[in-house]
Amino acid sequence: MRASRQTFLNLFCILWLLLLLKAASCSPLPSGDDTPHPLLPSRLYKGHTCVEKLQGFCYILAELYGPHIAELIDREMNADVVCHSLRLCKQDPGQPLCHLYPPPKVGLSTAIWKAKRILKTSKDLKSTTRFSNLCAFPLLANLCEKIKYVIRNKLPFEDFDGDKFSTFPTLRGYHWRGRDCDDRNTIVYPGRRPDNWDVKSDSNCNGIWGVDPKDGIPYEEKFCKGADSRGVVLLGDSAGAHFHIPPEWMTVTQMSAKSFANLPMAFTDELDWPQFSEITGFLNSTIGGWTDSLYLRLRRRNRCNHRDLQNISQNGGSSRNLLNLMKSLARNQLLDNPAIVIYATIGNDVCNGNHDTLAHMTTPKEMLSNVMQALRYLDSRLPNGSHVILTGLVDGRFLWDNLHDRYHPLGQLNRDITYSQLYSFLNCLKVSPCNGWLTPNKTLRNLTSERALQLSDVLKEIARSEKFANFDVFYMDFPLRQTAEEWRKMGGEPWQLIEPVDGFHPSQIAAALGTSITWQKALHEWPQVLGKENPFNDQIEAIFKDQGGH
Ligand SMILES: *[C@@H]1O[C@H](CO)[C@@H](O)[C@H](O)[C@H]1NC(C)=O
Ligand SMILES: *[C@@H]1O[C@H](CO)[C@@H](O)[C@H](O)[C@H]1NC(C)=O
Ligand SMILES: *[C@@H]1O[C@H](CO)[C@@H](O)[C@H](O)[C@H]1NC(C)=O
Ligand SMILES: *[C@@H]1O[C@H](CO)[C@@H](O)[C@H](O)[C@H]1NC(C)=O
Ligand SMILES: CC(=O)N[C@H]1CO[C@H](CO)[C@@H](O)[C@@H]1O
């Protein structure tokens, strides 16, 4: 599993740093470009034109690396040099130095050597010092408190408050799963069948409870009995987790304090935006595009499904590591409603950052074994009457074909970095999320797609031939082609369907369009998956309003 969470965070940090340096050193100050640069931190506090725009973002980096970066920029060293000297860009012995920008005149290794000497003269920051500096930043204080709390109490970050559902918005709380409505009570959670028709309290968190004073019938019974209630569970990879780095963090011209307003939240959610994701998204998108999700549609179809969603996706999720990840599925076979499980590891079985990437791809035989194991596990956990939809792998040639000669947000200002260059750089640093597709080698891209197709065929065959006791199983291709077609009809361009910063993940637009395609397919071909429409939706809305929000 090369394309792990850590890899993405590393990648993010590298890109981020490179940007800052570029922005700071290129700063389009109105005058006096020939005067020596004053130290970066003081420039930050005084708020010079270009730097002013970087605001909070610069502040953090200045806190983290301030004097070092300032010294280095003063000596006109470029971002690659700083990246290497701070060891953010790693170099393996005997391997060439990776660089994104043209090397400085003195040569890259000389410049790095000089930069390292400067670093040695000032005291090295320990990670703890860094952390408390970070905490001094008001925007991050709240996050720091939470992290300190977790560390102090030796809690695993995964289940921050010791419960699978949570009233904390981030740190894998309700942005990942339907919000719990009573964190202290373990028999209260979304998706369960109601306790005594929720006469006294809302045991399943769908916002419907109490008794109708007119006839003495509990509302839950009146509106939800026999309503075919069901939840949505996404088992997937970073596409499901909706990996997104806001491009305005990368594009100097778009930078403003507001761009960074969502920074603390993005960090605690590990740069995934599940609240906007295509299967479990529920908030209006603040990251471009619009939100649409199977969960939202299922909720609209039957308001009794309110809050019944789980996102068990992870960056790097593949058929193999999903086997472990899925153990965090929270579904009680006896007490809970059935679920629709979307199994969607759309790329990581063929995507890895290895040099001999082909040798490290999942084979069809392994795929069969992994997926069958997963399905048997689900069969032991899902309530009878559930449904599983297997989604095929994406054809990632789409990425190269639509992006390679376009400018990356990092390179838009000076028109100097294309995706092709970025991919090579990531490949060189060994942090590429997918050597097989993010490569100029057409044969390799073809071979990667060929394997992806074979793995999709395995899924298709499973759906055709295997039977399970508690769910039926369906297959659909990853709807990339239809998505692109729809988007073209709407006047869009294919490259807009890809996350601009990483040049790899589906964008918010792709997610929203994909949802509607998936929904339509289910509606026409497998209507039993979606259950029936609840005739009481309007009444539920009239009485319970937003049902307690999400
Ligand atoms: C998103 O915003 C629109 C109007 O701006 C609103 O009608 C809709 O209900 C919102 N959707 C969600 C999921 O909040
Ligand atoms: C599941 O429900 C179906 C009817 O919906 C029934 O035929 C089947 O026997 C049930 N399976 C189990 C394991 O209870
Ligand atoms: C890649 O595949 C396409 C169609 O699938 C084919 O036209 C092309 O010749 C192949 N290229 C290489 C280099 O294998
Ligand atoms: C392209 O990839 C294929 C398959 O890995 C490899 O055999 C070939 O040597 C590569 N071509 C180049 C120019 O690197
Ligand atoms: C991708 C992801 O965040 N999955 C998480 C879903 O929620 C559970 C419990 O909070 C986590 O354990 C998973 O890692």
Coordinates of N, CA and C in Angstrom, one line a residue, residues 310-463:
Q310 N -22.3 5.5 6.7 CA -20.9 5.2 7.2 C -19.9 5.3 6.1
N311 N -18.8 5.9 6.4 CA -17.8 6.0 5.4 C -16.6 5.2 6.0
I312 N -16.3 4.1 5.3 CA -15.2 3.3 5.8 C -14.2 3.3 4.7
S313 N -13.7 4.5 4.3 CA -12.8 4.6 3.2 C -11.5 5.2 3.7
Q314 N -10.5 4.9 3.0 CA -9.2 5.4 3.4 C -8.3 5.7 2.2
N315 N -7.5 6.7 2.2 CA -6.6 6.9 1.2 C -5.7 5.7 1.1
G316 N -5.6 5.2 -0.1 CA -4.8 4.0 -0.3 C -5.5 2.7 -0.1
G317 N -6.8 2.8 0.1 CA -7.6 1.6 0.3 C -7.6 0.7 -1.0
S318 N -7.2 -0.6 -0.8 CA -7.2 -1.5 -1.9 C -8.0 -2.7 -1.5
S319 N -8.2 -3.7 -2.4 CA -8.9 -4.9 -2.0 C -8.3 -5.6 -0.8
R320 N -7.0 -5.5 -0.7 CA -6.3 -6.2 0.4 C -6.5 -5.4 1.7
N321 N -6.1 -4.1 1.8 CA -6.2 -3.5 3.1 C -7.6 -3.1 3.5
L322 N -8.5 -3.2 2.6 CA -9.9 -3.0 3.0 C -10.4 -4.1 3.9
L323 N -9.7 -5.3 3.8 CA -10.1 -6.4 4.6 C -10.0 -6.0 6.1
N324 N -8.9 -5.3 6.4 CA -8.8 -4.8 7.8 C -9.7 -3.6 8.1
L325 N -9.7 -2.7 7.2 CA -10.4 -1.5 7.4 C -11.9 -1.7 7.7
M326 N -12.4 -2.7 7.0 CA -13.9 -3.0 7.1 C -14.3 -3.5 8.4
K327 N -13.3 -3.9 9.2 CA -13.7 -4.4 10.6 C -14.3 -3.2 11.4
S328 N -14.1 -2.0 11.0 CA -14.7 -0.9 11.7 C -16.1 -0.6 11.3
L329 N -16.6 -1.5 10.4 CA -18.1 -1.4 10.1 C -18.9 -1.5 11.3
A330 N -19.9 -0.6 11.5 CA -20.7 -0.8 12.7 C -22.1 -1.1 12.2
R331 N -22.4 -2.4 12.2 CA -23.7 -2.8 11.8 C -24.1 -4.1 12.6
N332 N -25.2 -4.0 13.3 CA -25.6 -5.2 14.1 C -26.6 -6.0 13.3
Q333 N -26.3 -7.2 13.1 CA -27.1 -8.1 12.2 C -28.5 -8.2 12.7
L334 N -28.6 -8.2 14.1 CA -30.0 -8.5 14.7 C -30.7 -7.2 14.9
L335 N -30.0 -6.1 15.3 CA -30.7 -4.9 15.8 C -30.9 -3.9 14.7
D336 N -30.1 -3.9 13.6 CA -30.1 -2.8 12.7 C -30.8 -3.0 11.4
N337 N -31.1 -1.9 10.7 CA -31.7 -2.0 9.4 C -30.7 -2.5 8.4
P338 N -31.1 -3.0 7.2 CA -30.2 -3.4 6.2 C -29.4 -2.2 5.7
A339 N -28.3 -2.6 4.9 CA -27.5 -1.5 4.4 C -27.2 -1.7 2.9
I340 N -26.9 -0.6 2.2 CA -26.4 -0.7 0.9 C -24.9 -0.5 1.0
V341 N -24.1 -1.4 0.6 CA -22.7 -1.3 0.7 C -22.1 -1.0 -0.7
I342 N -21.4 0.1 -0.8 CA -20.7 0.3 -2.1 C -19.3 -0.1 -1.9
Y343 N -18.9 -1.1 -2.6 CA -17.5 -1.5 -2.6 C -16.8 -0.9 -3.8
A344 N -15.9 0.1 -3.5 CA -15.3 0.9 -4.5 C -13.8 1.2 -4.3
T345 N -13.0 0.2 -4.6 CA -11.6 0.5 -4.6 C -11.2 0.7 -6.0
I346 N -11.2 2.0 -6.5 CA -11.2 2.2 -7.9 C -9.8 2.3 -8.5
G347 N -8.7 2.2 -7.7 CA -7.4 2.3 -8.4 C -6.3 1.7 -7.6
N348 N -6.4 1.6 -6.3 CA -5.2 1.3 -5.6 C -4.6 -0.2 -5.8
D349 N -5.5 -1.0 -6.4 CA -4.9 -2.3 -6.7 C -4.0 -2.3 -7.8
V350 N -4.0 -1.3 -8.6 CA -3.0 -1.2 -9.7 C -2.1 0.0 -9.5
C351 N -2.4 0.9 -8.6 CA -1.6 2.1 -8.3 C -0.7 1.8 -7.2
N352 N 0.6 2.0 -7.4 CA 1.6 2.0 -6.4 C 2.7 2.9 -6.8
G353 N 3.6 3.2 -5.9 CA 4.7 4.1 -6.2 C 6.0 3.4 -6.5
N354 N 5.9 2.0 -6.7 CA 7.1 1.3 -6.9 C 7.7 1.5 -8.3
H355 N 9.0 1.3 -8.3 CA 9.7 1.4 -9.6 C 9.2 0.4 -10.6
D356 N 9.2 -0.9 -10.1 CA 8.6 -1.9 -11.0 C 7.1 -2.1 -10.6
T357 N 6.4 -1.1 -11.0 CA 5.0 -1.0 -10.5 C 4.1 -2.2 -10.9
L358 N 4.4 -2.7 -12.1 CA 3.6 -3.8 -12.6 C 3.7 -5.0 -11.7
A359 N 4.9 -5.3 -11.1 CA 5.1 -6.5 -10.3 C 4.3 -6.3 -9.0
H360 N 4.0 -5.1 -8.6 CA 3.3 -4.9 -7.3 C 1.8 -4.7 -7.4
M361 N 1.3 -4.9 -8.6 CA -0.2 -4.8 -8.7 C -0.9 -6.0 -8.2
T362 N -2.1 -5.9 -7.8 CA -2.9 -7.0 -7.4 C -3.2 -7.9 -8.6
T363 N -3.0 -9.2 -8.5 CA -3.3 -10.1 -9.6 C -4.8 -10.5 -9.6
P364 N -5.4 -10.9 -10.7 CA -6.8 -11.3 -10.7 C -7.1 -12.4 -9.6
K365 N -6.1 -13.3 -9.4 CA -6.3 -14.3 -8.5 C -6.4 -13.8 -7.0
E366 N -5.5 -12.8 -6.7 CA -5.5 -12.2 -5.4 C -6.8 -11.4 -5.2
M367 N -7.2 -10.7 -6.3 CA -8.4 -9.9 -6.3 C -9.6 -10.8 -5.9
L368 N -9.7 -11.9 -6.5 CA -10.8 -12.8 -6.3 C -10.8 -13.2 -4.8
S369 N -9.6 -13.6 -4.3 CA -9.5 -14.1 -2.9 C -9.9 -12.9 -2.0
N370 N -9.3 -11.7 -2.2 CA -9.6 -10.6 -1.3 C -11.1 -10.2 -1.3
V371 N -11.7 -10.1 -2.4 CA -13.0 -9.6 -2.5 C -14.0 -10.7 -1.9
M372 N -13.7 -12.0 -2.2 CA -14.5 -13.0 -1.6 C -14.4 -13.0 -0.1
Q373 N -13.2 -12.8 0.4 CA -13.0 -12.7 1.9 C -13.9 -11.5 2.4
A374 N -13.8 -10.4 1.7 CA -14.5 -9.2 2.2 C -16.0 -9.5 2.2
L375 N -16.5 -10.2 1.1 CA -17.9 -10.4 1.1 C -18.4 -11.4 2.1
R376 N -17.6 -12.4 2.4 CA -17.9 -13.4 3.4 C -18.0 -12.6 4.8
Y377 N -17.1 -11.7 5.0 CA -17.1 -11.0 6.2 C -18.4 -10.2 6.3
L378 N -18.7 -9.5 5.2 CA -20.0 -8.7 5.2 C -21.2 -9.6 5.5
D379 N -21.1 -10.8 4.9 CA -22.3 -11.7 5.1 C -22.4 -12.1 6.6
S380 N -21.4 -12.0 7.3 CA -21.5 -12.3 8.8 C -21.8 -11.0 9.6
R381 N -21.9 -9.9 8.9 CA -22.2 -8.6 9.7 C -23.5 -7.9 9.2
L382 N -23.8 -8.0 8.0 CA -24.9 -7.2 7.5 C -26.2 -7.9 7.8
P383 N -27.2 -7.1 8.2 CA -28.6 -7.6 8.4 C -29.1 -8.2 7.1
N384 N -29.9 -9.2 7.2 CA -30.5 -9.8 6.0 C -31.3 -8.7 5.2
G385 N -31.3 -8.8 3.9 CA -32.0 -7.9 3.0 C -31.0 -6.7 2.6
S386 N -29.7 -6.8 2.9 CA -28.8 -5.8 2.5 C -28.4 -6.0 1.0
H387 N -27.7 -5.0 0.5 CA -27.3 -5.1 -0.9 C -25.8 -4.6 -1.0
V388 N -25.1 -5.3 -1.9 CA -23.7 -4.8 -2.1 C -23.5 -4.5 -3.6
I389 N -22.9 -3.3 -3.8 CA -22.6 -3.0 -5.2 C -21.1 -2.9 -5.4
L390 N -20.6 -3.7 -6.3 CA -19.2 -3.7 -6.5 C -18.9 -2.8 -7.7
T391 N -18.0 -1.8 -7.5 CA -17.7 -0.9 -8.5 C -16.4 -1.2 -9.2
G392 N -16.3 -1.2 -10.5 CA -15.1 -1.6 -11.2 C -14.0 -0.5 -11.0
L393 N -12.8 -0.9 -11.5 CA -11.7 0.1 -11.4 C -11.8 1.1 -12.5
V394 N -11.2 2.2 -12.2 CA -11.3 3.3 -13.2 C -10.3 3.1 -14.3
D395 N -10.4 3.7 -15.5 CA -9.4 3.6 -16.5 C -8.6 4.9 -16.3
G396 N -7.5 4.8 -15.7 CA -6.7 6.0 -15.3 C -5.9 6.7 -16.4
R397 N -6.1 6.1 -17.7 CA -5.4 6.8 -18.8 C -6.0 8.2 -19.0
F398 N -7.3 8.3 -18.5 CA -8.0 9.6 -18.5 C -7.1 10.7 -17.9
L399 N -6.3 10.4 -16.9 CA -5.6 11.4 -16.2 C -4.5 12.0 -17.1
W400 N -3.6 11.1 -17.6 CA -2.6 11.6 -18.4 C -3.1 12.3 -19.7
D401 N -4.1 11.6 -20.3 CA -4.6 12.1 -21.5 C -5.1 13.6 -21.4
N402 N -5.7 13.8 -20.2 CA -6.4 15.2 -20.1 C -5.5 16.2 -19.4
L403 N -4.5 15.8 -18.7 CA -3.7 16.7 -17.9 C -2.3 17.0 -18.3
H404 N -1.6 16.0 -19.0 CA -0.2 16.1 -19.0 C 0.4 17.4 -19.5
D405 N -0.2 18.0 -20.4 CA 0.4 19.3 -20.9 C -0.3 20.5 -20.4
R406 N -1.1 20.4 -19.3 CA -1.7 21.5 -18.7 C -0.8 22.0 -17.5
Y407 N -1.0 23.3 -17.1 CA -0.2 23.7 -16.0 C -0.9 23.3 -14.7
H408 N 0.0 22.9 -13.8 CA -0.4 22.6 -12.4 C -0.6 24.0 -11.7
P409 N -1.5 24.0 -10.7 CA -1.7 25.3 -9.9 C -0.3 25.9 -9.5
L410 N 0.6 25.0 -9.1 CA 2.0 25.5 -8.7 C 2.6 26.3 -9.8
G411 N 2.3 25.9 -11.1 CA 3.0 26.5 -12.2 C 2.2 27.5 -13.0
Q412 N 1.0 27.8 -12.5 CA 0.2 28.7 -13.3 C 0.7 30.1 -13.4
L413 N 1.3 30.5 -12.3 CA 1.8 31.9 -12.2 C 2.8 32.2 -13.3
N414 N 3.8 31.3 -13.3 CA 4.9 31.5 -14.2 C 4.9 30.6 -15.4
R415 N 3.8 29.9 -15.6 CA 3.6 28.9 -16.7 C 4.9 28.0 -16.8
D416 N 5.2 27.4 -15.7 CA 6.5 26.6 -15.7 C 6.4 25.2 -15.2
I417 N 5.2 24.8 -14.7 CA 5.1 23.4 -14.2 C 3.9 22.8 -14.8
T418 N 4.1 21.8 -15.6 CA 3.0 21.0 -16.2 C 2.8 19.8 -15.3
Y419 N 1.6 19.2 -15.5 CA 1.4 17.9 -14.7 C 2.4 16.9 -15.1
S420 N 2.8 16.8 -16.3 CA 3.8 15.9 -16.7 C 5.1 16.1 -15.9
Q421 N 5.5 17.3 -15.7 CA 6.7 17.6 -14.8 C 6.4 17.2 -13.4
L422 N 5.2 17.5 -12.9 CA 4.9 17.2 -11.5 C 4.9 15.7 -11.3
Y423 N 4.3 14.9 -12.2 CA 4.3 13.5 -12.1 C 5.7 12.9 -12.0
S424 N 6.6 13.5 -12.9 CA 8.0 13.0 -12.9 C 8.7 13.3 -11.6
F425 N 8.4 14.5 -11.0 CA 9.0 14.9 -9.8 C 8.5 14.0 -8.6
L426 N 7.2 13.7 -8.6 CA 6.6 12.8 -7.6 C 7.2 11.4 -7.7
N427 N 7.3 11.0 -9.0 CA 7.9 9.7 -9.2 C 9.3 9.6 -8.7
C428 N 10.1 10.7 -9.0 CA 11.5 10.7 -8.5 C 11.6 10.7 -7.0
L429 N 10.7 11.4 -6.4 CA 10.7 11.4 -4.9 C 10.1 10.1 -4.3
K430 N 9.6 9.3 -5.2 CA 8.9 8.0 -4.8 C 7.7 8.3 -3.9
V431 N 7.0 9.4 -4.2 CA 5.7 9.6 -3.6 C 4.6 9.7 -4.6
S432 N 4.8 9.1 -5.8 CA 3.8 9.1 -6.8 C 2.6 8.2 -6.3
P433 N 1.4 8.7 -6.4 CA 0.3 7.8 -6.0 C 0.1 6.7 -7.0
C434 N 0.6 6.8 -8.2 CA 0.4 5.8 -9.2 C 1.4 5.9 -10.4
N435 N 2.5 5.1 -10.2 CA 3.5 5.1 -11.2 C 3.0 4.6 -12.6
G436 N 2.0 3.7 -12.5 CA 1.5 3.1 -13.8 C 0.7 4.0 -14.7
W437 N 0.0 5.0 -14.1 CA -0.8 5.9 -14.9 C -0.2 7.3 -15.0
L438 N 0.5 7.7 -14.0 CA 1.1 9.1 -14.0 C 2.5 9.0 -14.6
T439 N 2.5 8.6 -15.8 CA 3.8 8.4 -16.5 C 3.8 8.7 -18.0
P440 N 4.9 9.2 -18.5 CA 4.9 9.5 -20.0 C 4.9 8.2 -20.8
N441 N 5.2 7.1 -20.1 CA 5.4 5.8 -20.9 C 4.0 5.2 -21.2
K442 N 3.7 5.3 -22.5 CA 2.3 5.0 -22.9 C 2.1 3.5 -22.8
T443 N 3.1 2.7 -23.1 CA 3.0 1.2 -22.9 C 2.6 0.9 -21.5
L444 N 3.3 1.5 -20.5 CA 3.0 1.3 -19.1 C 1.6 1.7 -18.7
R445 N 1.2 2.8 -19.2 CA -0.2 3.3 -19.0 C -1.2 2.3 -19.5
N446 N -0.9 1.8 -20.7 CA -1.8 0.7 -21.3 C -1.8 -0.5 -20.4
L447 N -0.6 -1.0 -20.0 CA -0.6 -2.2 -19.2 C -1.3 -2.1 -17.9
T448 N -1.2 -0.9 -17.3 CA -1.9 -0.6 -16.1 C -3.4 -0.7 -16.3
S449 N -3.9 -0.1 -17.3 CA -5.3 -0.1 -17.6 C -5.8 -1.6 -17.9
E450 N -4.9 -2.3 -18.6 CA -5.2 -3.7 -18.9 C -5.5 -4.5 -17.6
R451 N -4.6 -4.3 -16.6 CA -4.7 -5.0 -15.4 C -6.0 -4.5 -14.6
A452 N -6.2 -3.2 -14.7 CA -7.4 -2.7 -14.0 C -8.7 -3.4 -14.6
L453 N -8.7 -3.5 -15.9 CA -9.8 -4.2 -16.6 C -10.0 -5.6 -16.2
Q454 N -8.8 -6.3 -16.0 CA -8.9 -7.7 -15.6 C -9.5 -7.8 -14.2
L455 N -9.1 -6.8 -13.3 CA -9.6 -6.9 -11.9 C -11.1 -6.5 -11.9
S456 N -11.5 -5.6 -12.7 CA -12.9 -5.3 -12.8 C -13.7 -6.5 -13.3
D457 N -13.1 -7.3 -14.2 CA -13.8 -8.5 -14.7 C -14.0 -9.5 -13.6
V458 N -13.0 -9.5 -12.6 CA -13.2 -10.4 -11.5 C -14.4 -10.0 -10.7
L459 N -14.6 -8.7 -10.5 CA -15.7 -8.2 -9.7 C -17.0 -8.6 -10.4
K460 N -17.0 -8.4 -11.7 CA -18.2 -8.7 -12.5 C -18.6 -10.1 -12.4
E461 N -17.6 -11.0 -12.5 CA -17.8 -12.4 -12.4 C -18.4 -12.8 -11.0
I462 N -17.8 -12.2 -10.0 CA -18.3 -12.5 -8.6 C -19.8 -12.1 -8.6
A463 N -20.1 -10.9 -9.1 CA -21.5 -10.5 -9.0 C -22.4 -11.4 -9.8

